Amino acid sequence: AYANDNDLSHSYIVSVSSLIPPTVCNRTRTALPQGPGKVSLEVLGRYGPCSKLNQGKSRNTPSLEEILRRDQQRLHLKNSRRLQKAIPDNFKKTKAFTFPAKTGIVAADEYYIVVAIGKPKQYVSLLLDTGSGITWTQCKPCIHCSQQRDPFFDPSKSKTFSKIPCNSTTCKILLEWFPPNGQDKCSSKECPYDIAYVDGSGETGFWATDRMTIQEVNGNGYFARYPFLLGCTDNNTGDQNGASGIMGLDRGPVSIISKTNISYFFYCLHSPYGSTGYITFGKPDTVNKKFVKYTPIVTTPEQSEFYHITLTGISVGGERLPLKASYFTKLSTEIDSGTIITRFPAPVYSALRSAFRKRMKKYKMGKGIEDLFDTCYDLSAYKTVVVPKITIHFLGGVDLELDVRETLVVESVRQVCLGFALLPSDPN
Amino acid sequence: SILLGNVQQRGYEVHYDVAGRRLGFGPGNCN
């Protein structure tokens, strides 16, 4: 009954009901990666059934459309940042130059860890974001904190908390790296920072230092940094959906990676179908490391802040898309834990969509989701379906064969979508 | 450019060897 042009060895045969994410937390993993020189923490999805931020209340979970809309907003802001970086410094300093998009980060989505700040320790949940650098948390007192369900960090209760003074050299450098909106110097004794989101929300706050502790639940693994530079947010108009901040993991000058001796970390992000994931700060065991396949991180100055790698091709159902490897290698590929959906430029997305649709032609197409997904299927008439395997190829012979649940985004059995999207065009 | 989001990272352990300037993918499923 299967279409002739498909090769079953390059496809998944799955039951349609198994595509629907579970609503009950199922912790199946028994142990986190452990050993000398490393610290492992549980990673939770903030919208998933194991999330402590949701408090088990479905009303706290935004719709898929809303989550995807936020993901798209994040993309627009990232594009704006790139645009700003492309402009020469001497031009930025001219009076005639004004830039509409502000430097900063937008809320990462999906995955968080719990860390301790201060002495005595106060535990806060921070979203993991390899696409941004500033680690910030919501501090008391705050003006708009109604959305937040996690405890706030209260600086007045920490013996090790210090504000970065306005007149310090550190503040001067920070203001240069992260210029606050509408002001170029301190308005009080604090050293200000300002994060703006494209939807009009944002945070204002000030730079501070305190003790940051990353500790395993069993207390064995332990990592502490003091003083650790962090943003202390006092006015949050955005909805972080329960999380109380972001851990910036990029390669920029203020991230936890740059400011500590962490030179290696790895994570496993569970799918909605699994239970919980983990992040480990430190190197893996030699035995495990031999199963890891590496591709180089691009190190040009323009790409030094984030994690850029080189994609060489994509296969659908065992067949490479008809785009030359030289075309792919000219593109810059950033891996980002804070972005949900993979975005491709038009030629790549078009070729991928075409190849996928060709192999799924026996199934009835369904309604799309937002402007993001245009290749969706109504699978309500089927018990099992055959989905072509998608493999992403990277420099160094690294092949990422995606599981069916990393290929599809499922709203319901009537809306099962190819889980890739078109990169937004110039966001001017 | 291309942006590789977290849906497509989920099946793998993603390794950031920052000092070694390389990024790796290992067996995943978080088990």
Tab-separated table of C-alpha atoms in Angstrom:
chain	number	residue	atom	x	y	z
A	1	ALA	CA	0.000	0.000	0.000
A	2	TYR	CA	3.027	2.232	0.337
A	3	ALA	CA	4.006	4.617	-2.466
A	4	ASN	CA	6.545	3.084	-4.830
A	5	ASP	CA	9.018	5.913	-4.766
A	6	ASN	CA	9.678	5.532	-1.072
A	7	ASP	CA	12.303	3.374	0.476
A	8	LEU	CA	11.159	2.043	3.824
A	9	SER	CA	14.707	2.049	5.163
A	10	HIS	CA	14.624	5.824	4.855
A	11	SER	CA	11.241	6.240	6.527
A	12	TYR	CA	9.587	5.904	9.903
A	13	ILE	CA	6.449	3.862	10.345
A	14	VAL	CA	4.660	5.286	13.356
A	15	SER	CA	1.328	4.992	15.016
A	16	VAL	CA	-0.585	8.263	14.766
A	17	SER	CA	-1.674	8.153	18.404
A	18	SER	CA	1.989	8.002	19.494
A	19	LEU	CA	2.567	11.405	17.917
A	20	ILE	CA	0.394	13.130	20.510
A	21	PRO	CA	2.540	14.353	23.427
A	22	PRO	CA	1.576	12.927	26.831
A	23	THR	CA	0.047	15.144	29.478
A	24	VAL	CA	1.446	13.234	32.451
A	25	CYS	CA	4.995	13.551	33.732
A	26	ASN	CA	6.897	10.308	33.285
A	27	ARG	CA	10.353	10.323	34.858
A	28	THR	CA	12.095	7.301	33.415
A	29	ARG	CA	15.730	8.323	33.661
A	30	THR	CA	17.519	7.071	36.753
A	31	ALA	CA	20.799	8.990	36.919
A	32	LEU	CA	22.440	12.121	35.582
A	33	PRO	CA	25.959	12.027	34.086
A	34	GLN	CA	28.271	12.043	37.087
A	35	GLY	CA	31.951	11.935	37.887
A	36	PRO	CA	34.885	14.114	38.875
A	37	GLY	CA	35.104	17.564	37.354
A	38	LYS	CA	31.524	17.820	36.272
A	39	VAL	CA	28.173	18.996	37.568
A	40	SER	CA	24.875	17.772	36.137
A	41	LEU	CA	21.467	19.295	36.563
A	42	GLU	CA	18.018	18.260	35.538
A	43	VAL	CA	16.595	20.234	32.617
A	44	LEU	CA	12.850	20.703	32.493
A	45	GLY	CA	10.568	21.936	29.768
A	46	ARG	CA	8.590	24.864	31.091
A	47	TYR	CA	5.446	23.926	29.192
A	48	GLY	CA	5.774	20.167	29.675
A	49	PRO	CA	3.992	17.921	32.152
A	50	CYS	CA	7.044	17.775	34.464
A	51	SER	CA	7.361	21.561	34.701
A	52	LYS	CA	7.246	22.947	38.208
A	53	LEU	CA	6.521	26.356	36.727
A	54	ASN	CA	3.174	25.234	35.396
A	55	GLN	CA	2.179	23.884	38.785
A	56	GLY	CA	0.194	21.232	36.988
A	57	LYS	CA	-2.328	23.759	35.745
A	58	SER	CA	-3.200	23.603	32.090
A	59	ARG	CA	-4.425	27.195	32.153
A	60	ASN	CA	-0.810	28.217	32.674
A	61	THR	CA	0.281	26.632	29.411
A	62	PRO	CA	0.071	28.876	26.369
A	63	SER	CA	-1.311	27.450	23.143
A	64	LEU	CA	1.049	26.075	20.508
A	65	GLU	CA	0.173	29.096	18.361
A	66	GLU	CA	1.214	31.441	21.153
A	67	ILE	CA	4.483	29.575	21.759
A	68	LEU	CA	5.273	29.700	18.047
A	69	ARG	CA	4.372	33.385	17.842
A	70	ARG	CA	6.901	34.128	20.587
A	71	ASP	CA	9.473	32.006	18.795
A	72	GLN	CA	8.953	34.109	15.678
A	73	GLN	CA	9.368	37.322	17.693
A	74	ARG	CA	12.647	36.029	19.038
A	75	LEU	CA	13.817	35.480	15.472
A	76	HIS	CA	13.049	39.044	14.483
A	77	LEU	CA	15.045	40.394	17.377
A	78	LYS	CA	17.992	38.137	16.584
A	79	ASN	CA	17.946	39.406	13.020
A	80	SER	CA	17.946	42.967	14.298
A	81	ARG	CA	21.003	42.256	16.397
A	82	ARG	CA	22.842	40.832	13.404
A	83	LEU	CA	21.961	43.890	11.391
A	84	GLN	CA	23.382	46.113	14.070
A	85	LYS	CA	26.603	44.144	14.223
A	86	ALA	CA	27.090	44.537	10.474
A	87	ILE	CA	27.241	48.311	10.825
A	88	PRO	CA	30.735	49.748	11.296
A	89	ASP	CA	31.508	51.216	14.727
A	90	ASN	CA	32.494	54.611	13.374
A	91	PHE	CA	29.107	54.913	11.723
A	92	LYS	CA	27.320	54.014	14.943
A	93	LYS	CA	29.047	56.914	16.679
A	94	THR	CA	27.755	59.567	14.261
A	95	LYS	CA	24.875	61.690	15.475
A	96	ALA	CA	22.883	60.952	12.350
A	97	PHE	CA	22.770	57.283	13.155
A	98	THR	CA	19.881	55.963	15.120
A	99	PHE	CA	19.111	52.305	15.315
A	100	PRO	CA	15.555	51.213	15.900
A	101	ALA	CA	16.269	47.778	17.337
A	102	LYS	CA	17.890	47.585	20.722
A	103	THR	CA	20.722	45.335	21.709
A	104	GLY	CA	19.653	42.694	24.132
A	105	ILE	CA	18.062	39.338	24.366
A	106	VAL	CA	14.577	38.082	24.059
A	107	ALA	CA	13.116	35.436	26.301
A	108	ALA	CA	14.434	31.991	25.573
A	109	ASP	CA	11.856	29.339	25.383
A	110	GLU	CA	11.204	25.924	26.666
A	111	TYR	CA	14.006	24.604	28.885
A	112	TYR	CA	15.128	25.667	32.341
A	113	ILE	CA	17.358	24.665	35.222
A	114	VAL	CA	17.290	25.600	38.900
A	115	VAL	CA	20.352	27.327	40.337
A	116	ALA	CA	21.115	29.154	43.562
A	117	ILE	CA	22.066	32.804	43.854
A	118	GLY	CA	23.339	34.547	46.958
A	119	LYS	CA	24.351	33.561	50.465
A	120	PRO	CA	22.319	32.012	51.966
A	121	LYS	CA	21.174	30.354	48.766
A	122	GLN	CA	18.013	31.429	47.014
A	123	TYR	CA	16.846	29.078	44.282
A	124	VAL	CA	15.639	30.488	40.957
A	125	SER	CA	14.704	28.918	37.645
A	126	LEU	CA	16.666	30.139	34.622
A	127	LEU	CA	15.870	29.394	30.997
A	128	LEU	CA	18.813	27.914	29.086
A	129	ASP	CA	19.843	30.083	26.169
A	130	THR	CA	22.916	29.445	24.033
A	131	GLY	CA	21.753	32.340	21.858
A	132	SER	CA	22.309	35.049	24.453
A	133	GLY	CA	24.940	36.053	26.968
A	134	ILE	CA	23.489	37.954	29.882
A	135	THR	CA	22.444	35.905	32.872
A	136	TRP	CA	19.667	37.791	34.599
A	137	THR	CA	17.069	37.128	37.198
A	138	GLN	CA	14.025	38.910	38.526
A	139	CYS	CA	14.919	40.741	41.715
A	140	LYS	CA	12.760	42.056	44.502
A	141	PRO	CA	11.335	44.628	44.640
A	142	CYS	CA	9.815	44.455	41.179
A	143	ILE	CA	7.128	46.505	39.516
A	144	HIS	CA	5.494	44.026	37.164
A	145	CYS	CA	6.010	40.568	38.536
A	146	SER	CA	2.488	39.241	38.429
A	147	GLN	CA	3.232	36.742	35.673
A	148	GLN	CA	6.020	35.094	37.555
A	149	ARG	CA	5.194	32.036	39.601
A	150	ASP	CA	8.707	31.103	40.669
A	151	PRO	CA	10.178	32.692	43.817
A	152	PHE	CA	12.007	35.971	43.248
A	153	PHE	CA	15.573	36.604	44.215
A	154	ASP	CA	15.656	39.042	47.114
A	155	PRO	CA	19.031	40.878	47.137
A	156	SER	CA	18.420	42.299	50.599
A	157	LYS	CA	18.593	38.773	52.026
A	158	SER	CA	21.942	37.946	50.419
A	159	LYS	CA	25.140	38.793	52.295
A	160	THR	CA	27.205	38.526	49.127
A	161	PHE	CA	25.130	40.759	46.848
A	162	SER	CA	26.714	43.926	45.426
A	163	LYS	CA	25.539	46.427	42.858
A	164	ILE	CA	28.016	47.465	40.177
A	165	PRO	CA	28.612	51.156	40.917
A	166	CYS	CA	27.794	53.610	38.189
A	167	ASN	CA	31.179	55.272	38.261
A	168	SER	CA	33.149	52.021	37.975
A	169	THR	CA	35.218	50.921	35.005
A	170	THR	CA	33.151	47.742	34.826
A	171	CYS	CA	29.994	49.807	34.404
A	172	LYS	CA	31.546	51.872	31.632
A	173	ILE	CA	32.413	48.695	29.736
A	174	LEU	CA	28.967	47.168	30.310
A	175	LEU	CA	27.222	50.319	29.093
A	176	GLU	CA	29.288	50.154	25.942
A	177	TRP	CA	28.483	46.506	25.329
A	178	PHE	CA	24.820	46.732	26.313
A	179	PRO	CA	23.675	50.337	25.881
A	180	PRO	CA	20.453	50.970	27.773
A	181	ASN	CA	17.577	52.316	25.785
A	182	GLY	CA	17.313	56.096	25.712
A	183	GLN	CA	20.209	56.772	28.028
A	184	ASP	CA	23.931	56.477	27.762
A	185	LYS	CA	24.885	56.930	31.379
A	186	CYS	CA	23.674	56.007	34.826
A	187	SER	CA	20.597	57.768	36.048
A	188	SER	CA	21.260	56.764	39.632
A	189	LYS	CA	24.070	55.082	41.516
A	190	GLU	CA	23.200	51.830	39.798
A	191	CYS	CA	24.680	50.626	36.517
A	192	PRO	CA	21.570	50.160	34.336
A	193	TYR	CA	20.704	47.649	31.704
A	194	ASP	CA	17.698	47.412	29.492
A	195	ILE	CA	16.388	44.483	27.521
A	196	ALA	CA	13.719	45.205	24.937
A	197	TYR	CA	11.503	42.723	23.173
A	198	VAL	CA	9.912	43.276	19.808
A	199	ASP	CA	6.421	42.861	21.226
A	200	GLY	CA	6.947	45.990	23.318
A	201	SER	CA	7.660	44.207	26.561
A	202	GLY	CA	11.006	44.148	28.239
A	203	GLU	CA	13.022	44.443	31.378
A	204	THR	CA	14.914	47.187	33.033
A	205	GLY	CA	17.345	46.579	35.811
A	206	PHE	CA	20.870	46.999	36.950
A	207	TRP	CA	24.112	45.088	36.927
A	208	ALA	CA	25.219	43.334	40.086
A	209	THR	CA	27.425	40.560	41.380
A	210	ASP	CA	26.621	37.738	43.733
A	211	ARG	CA	27.434	34.131	44.371
A	212	MET	CA	26.145	31.697	41.751
A	213	THR	CA	25.918	28.050	42.774
A	214	ILE	CA	25.139	25.161	40.482
A	215	GLN	CA	24.607	22.095	42.605
A	216	GLU	CA	23.376	18.604	41.905
A	217	VAL	CA	20.301	17.437	43.770
A	218	ASN	CA	22.286	14.783	45.629
A	219	GLY	CA	24.838	17.401	46.633
A	220	ASN	CA	27.822	15.586	45.106
A	221	GLY	CA	28.499	17.806	42.100
A	222	TYR	CA	29.086	21.408	42.977
A	223	PHE	CA	30.125	24.533	41.148
A	224	ALA	CA	30.231	28.013	42.588
A	225	ARG	CA	31.364	31.321	41.224
A	226	TYR	CA	31.822	34.491	43.210
A	227	PRO	CA	31.610	37.245	42.246
A	228	PHE	CA	29.370	36.361	39.325
A	229	LEU	CA	28.069	39.138	37.074
A	230	LEU	CA	24.317	39.100	36.624
A	231	GLY	CA	21.500	41.352	35.595
A	232	CYS	CA	19.059	42.163	38.374
A	233	THR	CA	15.715	42.915	36.784
A	234	ASP	CA	13.314	45.168	38.644
A	235	ASN	CA	10.721	45.827	35.975
A	236	ASN	CA	9.610	42.943	33.816
A	237	THR	CA	6.744	43.673	31.479
A	238	GLY	CA	7.078	40.449	29.512
A	239	ASP	CA	5.661	37.062	30.351
A	240	GLN	CA	8.405	34.628	31.170
A	241	ASN	CA	5.792	31.992	31.871
A	242	GLY	CA	6.925	31.304	35.343
A	243	ALA	CA	10.662	31.339	34.930
A	244	SER	CA	12.588	33.921	36.872
A	245	GLY	CA	15.350	34.684	34.405
A	246	ILE	CA	17.745	33.457	31.752
A	247	MET	CA	21.128	31.770	31.861
A	248	GLY	CA	23.161	33.122	28.944
A	249	LEU	CA	25.418	30.429	27.523
A	250	ASP	CA	26.831	32.098	24.420
A	251	ARG	CA	30.513	32.869	23.800
A	252	GLY	CA	30.095	36.612	24.377
A	253	PRO	CA	32.015	38.539	27.029
A	254	VAL	CA	29.517	38.337	29.918
A	255	SER	CA	28.160	34.804	29.605
A	256	ILE	CA	28.677	32.168	32.262
A	257	ILE	CA	30.966	30.393	29.801
A	258	SER	CA	33.265	33.393	29.386
A	259	LYS	CA	33.200	34.379	33.037
A	260	THR	CA	34.022	30.968	34.460
A	261	ASN	CA	36.365	28.117	33.727
A	262	ILE	CA	33.599	26.127	32.048
A	263	SER	CA	35.136	25.176	28.732
A	264	TYR	CA	32.855	22.261	27.978
A	265	PHE	CA	29.176	21.572	28.548
A	266	PHE	CA	26.580	19.320	27.030
A	267	TYR	CA	22.855	18.929	27.306
A	268	CYS	CA	20.080	16.579	26.382
A	269	LEU	CA	16.760	18.297	25.794
A	270	HIS	CA	13.947	15.859	26.265
A	271	SER	CA	11.108	15.845	23.811
A	272	PRO	CA	7.567	16.374	25.048
A	273	TYR	CA	7.279	12.604	24.797
A	274	GLY	CA	10.075	11.980	27.285
A	275	SER	CA	10.494	12.982	30.863
A	276	THR	CA	13.313	15.281	31.837
A	277	GLY	CA	16.648	16.142	30.295
A	278	TYR	CA	19.950	17.272	31.742
A	279	ILE	CA	22.815	19.669	31.309
A	280	THR	CA	26.333	18.828	32.397
A	281	PHE	CA	29.012	21.435	32.963
A	282	GLY	CA	32.313	19.651	32.418
A	283	LYS	CA	33.696	17.056	30.042
A	284	PRO	CA	32.000	13.705	29.397
A	285	ASP	CA	33.615	10.410	30.334
A	286	THR	CA	36.080	9.078	27.789
A	287	VAL	CA	33.821	6.098	27.137
A	288	ASN	CA	30.867	8.314	26.306
A	289	LYS	CA	32.954	10.857	24.419
A	290	LYS	CA	33.915	8.347	21.743
A	291	PHE	CA	30.294	8.222	20.620
A	292	VAL	CA	30.197	11.980	20.073
A	293	LYS	CA	30.762	13.250	16.545
A	294	TYR	CA	32.149	16.745	16.267
A	295	THR	CA	31.905	19.509	13.701
A	296	PRO	CA	34.005	22.706	13.927
A	297	ILE	CA	32.594	25.871	15.473
A	298	VAL	CA	33.116	28.761	13.064
A	299	THR	CA	35.458	31.275	14.644
A	300	THR	CA	35.328	34.371	12.452
A	301	PRO	CA	35.058	37.616	14.486
A	302	GLU	CA	31.512	38.252	13.276
A	303	GLN	CA	30.390	34.884	14.547
A	304	SER	CA	32.446	34.786	17.705
A	305	GLU	CA	29.560	35.414	20.081
A	306	PHE	CA	27.323	32.500	19.155
A	307	TYR	CA	27.769	28.872	18.163
A	308	HIS	CA	27.978	28.740	14.394
A	309	ILE	CA	28.614	25.489	12.571
A	310	THR	CA	28.668	24.558	8.898
A	311	LEU	CA	25.847	22.659	7.279
A	312	THR	CA	26.698	20.794	4.096
A	313	GLY	CA	23.365	19.324	3.035
A	314	ILE	CA	19.984	17.886	3.913
A	315	SER	CA	18.487	14.552	2.932
A	316	VAL	CA	14.823	13.636	2.843
A	317	GLY	CA	13.941	9.975	2.534
A	318	GLY	CA	17.576	9.157	1.802
A	319	GLU	CA	17.887	11.630	-1.061
A	320	ARG	CA	19.912	14.816	-0.857
A	321	LEU	CA	18.071	18.019	-1.641
A	322	PRO	CA	19.110	19.366	-5.062
A	323	LEU	CA	21.260	22.149	-3.615
A	324	LYS	CA	25.028	22.120	-3.872
A	325	ALA	CA	27.142	21.657	-0.759
A	326	SER	CA	28.941	24.868	-1.708
A	327	TYR	CA	25.613	26.704	-1.390
A	328	PHE	CA	25.113	25.400	2.148
A	329	THR	CA	28.661	26.091	3.284
A	330	LYS	CA	28.259	29.761	2.376
A	331	LEU	CA	25.370	29.985	4.815
A	332	SER	CA	25.922	30.593	8.467
A	333	THR	CA	24.252	28.012	10.743
A	334	GLU	CA	23.669	28.930	14.376
A	335	ILE	CA	22.647	26.340	16.948
A	336	ASP	CA	20.410	27.896	19.599
A	337	SER	CA	18.783	26.201	22.582
A	338	GLY	CA	16.406	29.129	23.033
A	339	THR	CA	14.854	28.984	19.577
A	340	ILE	CA	12.211	26.319	19.119
A	341	ILE	CA	11.823	25.785	15.394
A	342	THR	CA	14.650	25.431	12.871
A	343	ARG	CA	14.513	28.146	10.203
A	344	PHE	CA	15.874	27.866	6.682
A	345	PRO	CA	16.281	30.499	3.976
A	346	ALA	CA	13.766	30.307	1.129
A	347	PRO	CA	15.708	28.073	-1.331
A	348	VAL	CA	16.449	25.480	1.368
A	349	TYR	CA	12.984	25.543	2.893
A	350	SER	CA	11.354	25.321	-0.508
A	351	ALA	CA	13.448	22.288	-1.508
A	352	LEU	CA	12.842	20.585	1.847
A	353	ARG	CA	9.107	21.190	1.724
A	354	SER	CA	8.877	19.966	-1.835
A	355	ALA	CA	10.765	16.735	-1.099
A	356	PHE	CA	8.738	16.104	2.061
A	357	ARG	CA	5.405	16.747	0.376
A	358	LYS	CA	6.345	14.438	-2.487
A	359	ARG	CA	6.901	11.590	-0.049
A	360	MET	CA	3.777	12.373	1.943
A	361	LYS	CA	1.509	12.818	-1.064
A	362	LYS	CA	-0.825	9.981	-0.107
A	363	TYR	CA	-1.912	11.853	3.017
A	364	LYS	CA	-4.527	14.571	3.077
A	365	MET	CA	-3.111	17.987	3.801
A	366	GLY	CA	-4.569	19.940	6.716
A	367	LYS	CA	-4.758	23.476	7.969
A	368	GLY	CA	-1.444	25.263	8.651
A	369	ILE	CA	-0.404	26.768	11.988
A	370	GLU	CA	0.059	30.531	12.134
A	371	ASP	CA	2.285	31.728	9.286
A	372	LEU	CA	4.955	29.335	10.421
A	373	PHE	CA	3.850	25.908	9.241
A	374	ASP	CA	2.402	25.450	5.776
A	375	THR	CA	2.939	21.705	5.390
A	376	CYS	CA	0.455	20.056	7.713
A	377	TYR	CA	-1.517	16.836	7.422
A	378	ASP	CA	-4.836	15.578	8.661
A	379	LEU	CA	-3.923	12.063	9.809
A	380	SER	CA	-7.170	11.389	11.656
A	381	ALA	CA	-8.127	8.674	9.164
A	382	TYR	CA	-4.982	6.614	9.785
A	383	LYS	CA	-3.726	4.343	12.545
A	384	THR	CA	-0.151	4.309	11.250
A	385	VAL	CA	1.710	6.576	8.849
A	386	VAL	CA	4.993	6.449	6.959
A	387	VAL	CA	7.105	9.568	7.404
A	388	PRO	CA	10.344	10.134	5.463
A	389	LYS	CA	13.533	10.437	7.510
A	390	ILE	CA	15.224	13.825	7.427
A	391	THR	CA	18.988	13.955	7.929
A	392	ILE	CA	20.997	17.145	8.357
A	393	HIS	CA	24.640	16.867	7.272
A	394	PHE	CA	27.421	18.934	8.825
A	395	LEU	CA	31.064	19.559	8.025
A	396	GLY	CA	33.271	16.717	9.198
A	397	GLY	CA	30.903	13.959	8.162
A	398	VAL	CA	28.490	14.537	11.024
A	399	ASP	CA	24.983	13.388	10.158
A	400	LEU	CA	22.006	14.284	12.318
A	401	GLU	CA	19.260	11.785	11.513
A	402	LEU	CA	16.123	13.249	13.032
A	403	ASP	CA	13.621	11.110	14.816
A	404	VAL	CA	10.043	11.446	13.644
A	405	ARG	CA	9.279	13.534	16.721
A	406	GLU	CA	12.036	15.957	15.779
A	407	THR	CA	10.634	16.128	12.269
A	408	LEU	CA	6.998	16.843	13.074
A	409	VAL	CA	5.236	19.379	15.283
A	410	VAL	CA	1.841	18.107	16.357
A	411	GLU	CA	-1.127	20.210	17.388
A	412	SER	CA	-3.590	17.336	16.989
A	413	VAL	CA	-3.989	14.319	14.694
A	414	ARG	CA	-5.745	16.705	12.295
A	415	GLN	CA	-2.776	19.095	12.331
A	416	VAL	CA	0.526	17.258	12.049
A	417	CYS	CA	3.082	19.617	10.543
A	418	LEU	CA	6.559	19.509	9.067
A	419	GLY	CA	8.456	21.108	11.952
A	420	PHE	CA	10.650	23.485	9.999
A	421	ALA	CA	9.965	27.039	8.940
A	422	LEU	CA	11.056	29.759	6.618
A	423	LEU	CA	13.525	32.260	7.997
A	424	PRO	CA	11.756	35.612	8.341
A	425	SER	CA	12.758	38.113	5.702
A	426	ASP	CA	14.551	41.387	6.486
A	427	PRO	CA	12.849	42.660	9.646
A	428	ASN	CA	13.435	46.376	9.043
B	1	SER	CA	21.624	32.119	7.593
B	2	ILE	CA	20.172	28.992	9.161
B	3	LEU	CA	18.998	28.678	12.742
B	4	LEU	CA	18.958	25.227	14.298
B	5	GLY	CA	16.209	25.221	16.934
B	6	ASN	CA	15.706	22.978	19.906
B	7	VAL	CA	13.002	20.731	18.403
B	8	GLN	CA	15.626	19.363	16.055
B	9	GLN	CA	18.230	19.032	18.830
B	10	ARG	CA	16.072	16.900	21.072
B	11	GLY	CA	17.129	13.471	19.938
B	12	TYR	CA	20.785	14.055	20.688
B	13	GLU	CA	23.202	15.011	23.405
B	14	VAL	CA	24.571	18.339	22.148
B	15	HIS	CA	28.193	18.949	23.183
B	16	TYR	CA	29.772	22.417	23.297
B	17	ASP	CA	33.537	22.054	23.387
B	18	VAL	CA	34.108	25.779	23.729
B	19	ALA	CA	37.859	25.565	24.290
B	20	GLY	CA	38.290	23.091	21.470
B	21	ARG	CA	36.012	25.152	19.189
B	22	ARG	CA	33.888	22.254	18.119
B	23	LEU	CA	30.306	21.170	18.555
B	24	GLY	CA	29.305	17.545	18.881
B	25	PHE	CA	26.264	15.365	18.699
B	26	GLY	CA	26.099	12.231	20.808
B	27	PRO	CA	23.532	9.528	21.431
B	28	GLY	CA	20.583	11.043	23.194
B	29	ASN	CA	17.078	10.277	24.388
B	30	CYS	CA	18.243	11.639	27.765
B	31	ASN	CA	18.457	8.139	29.210
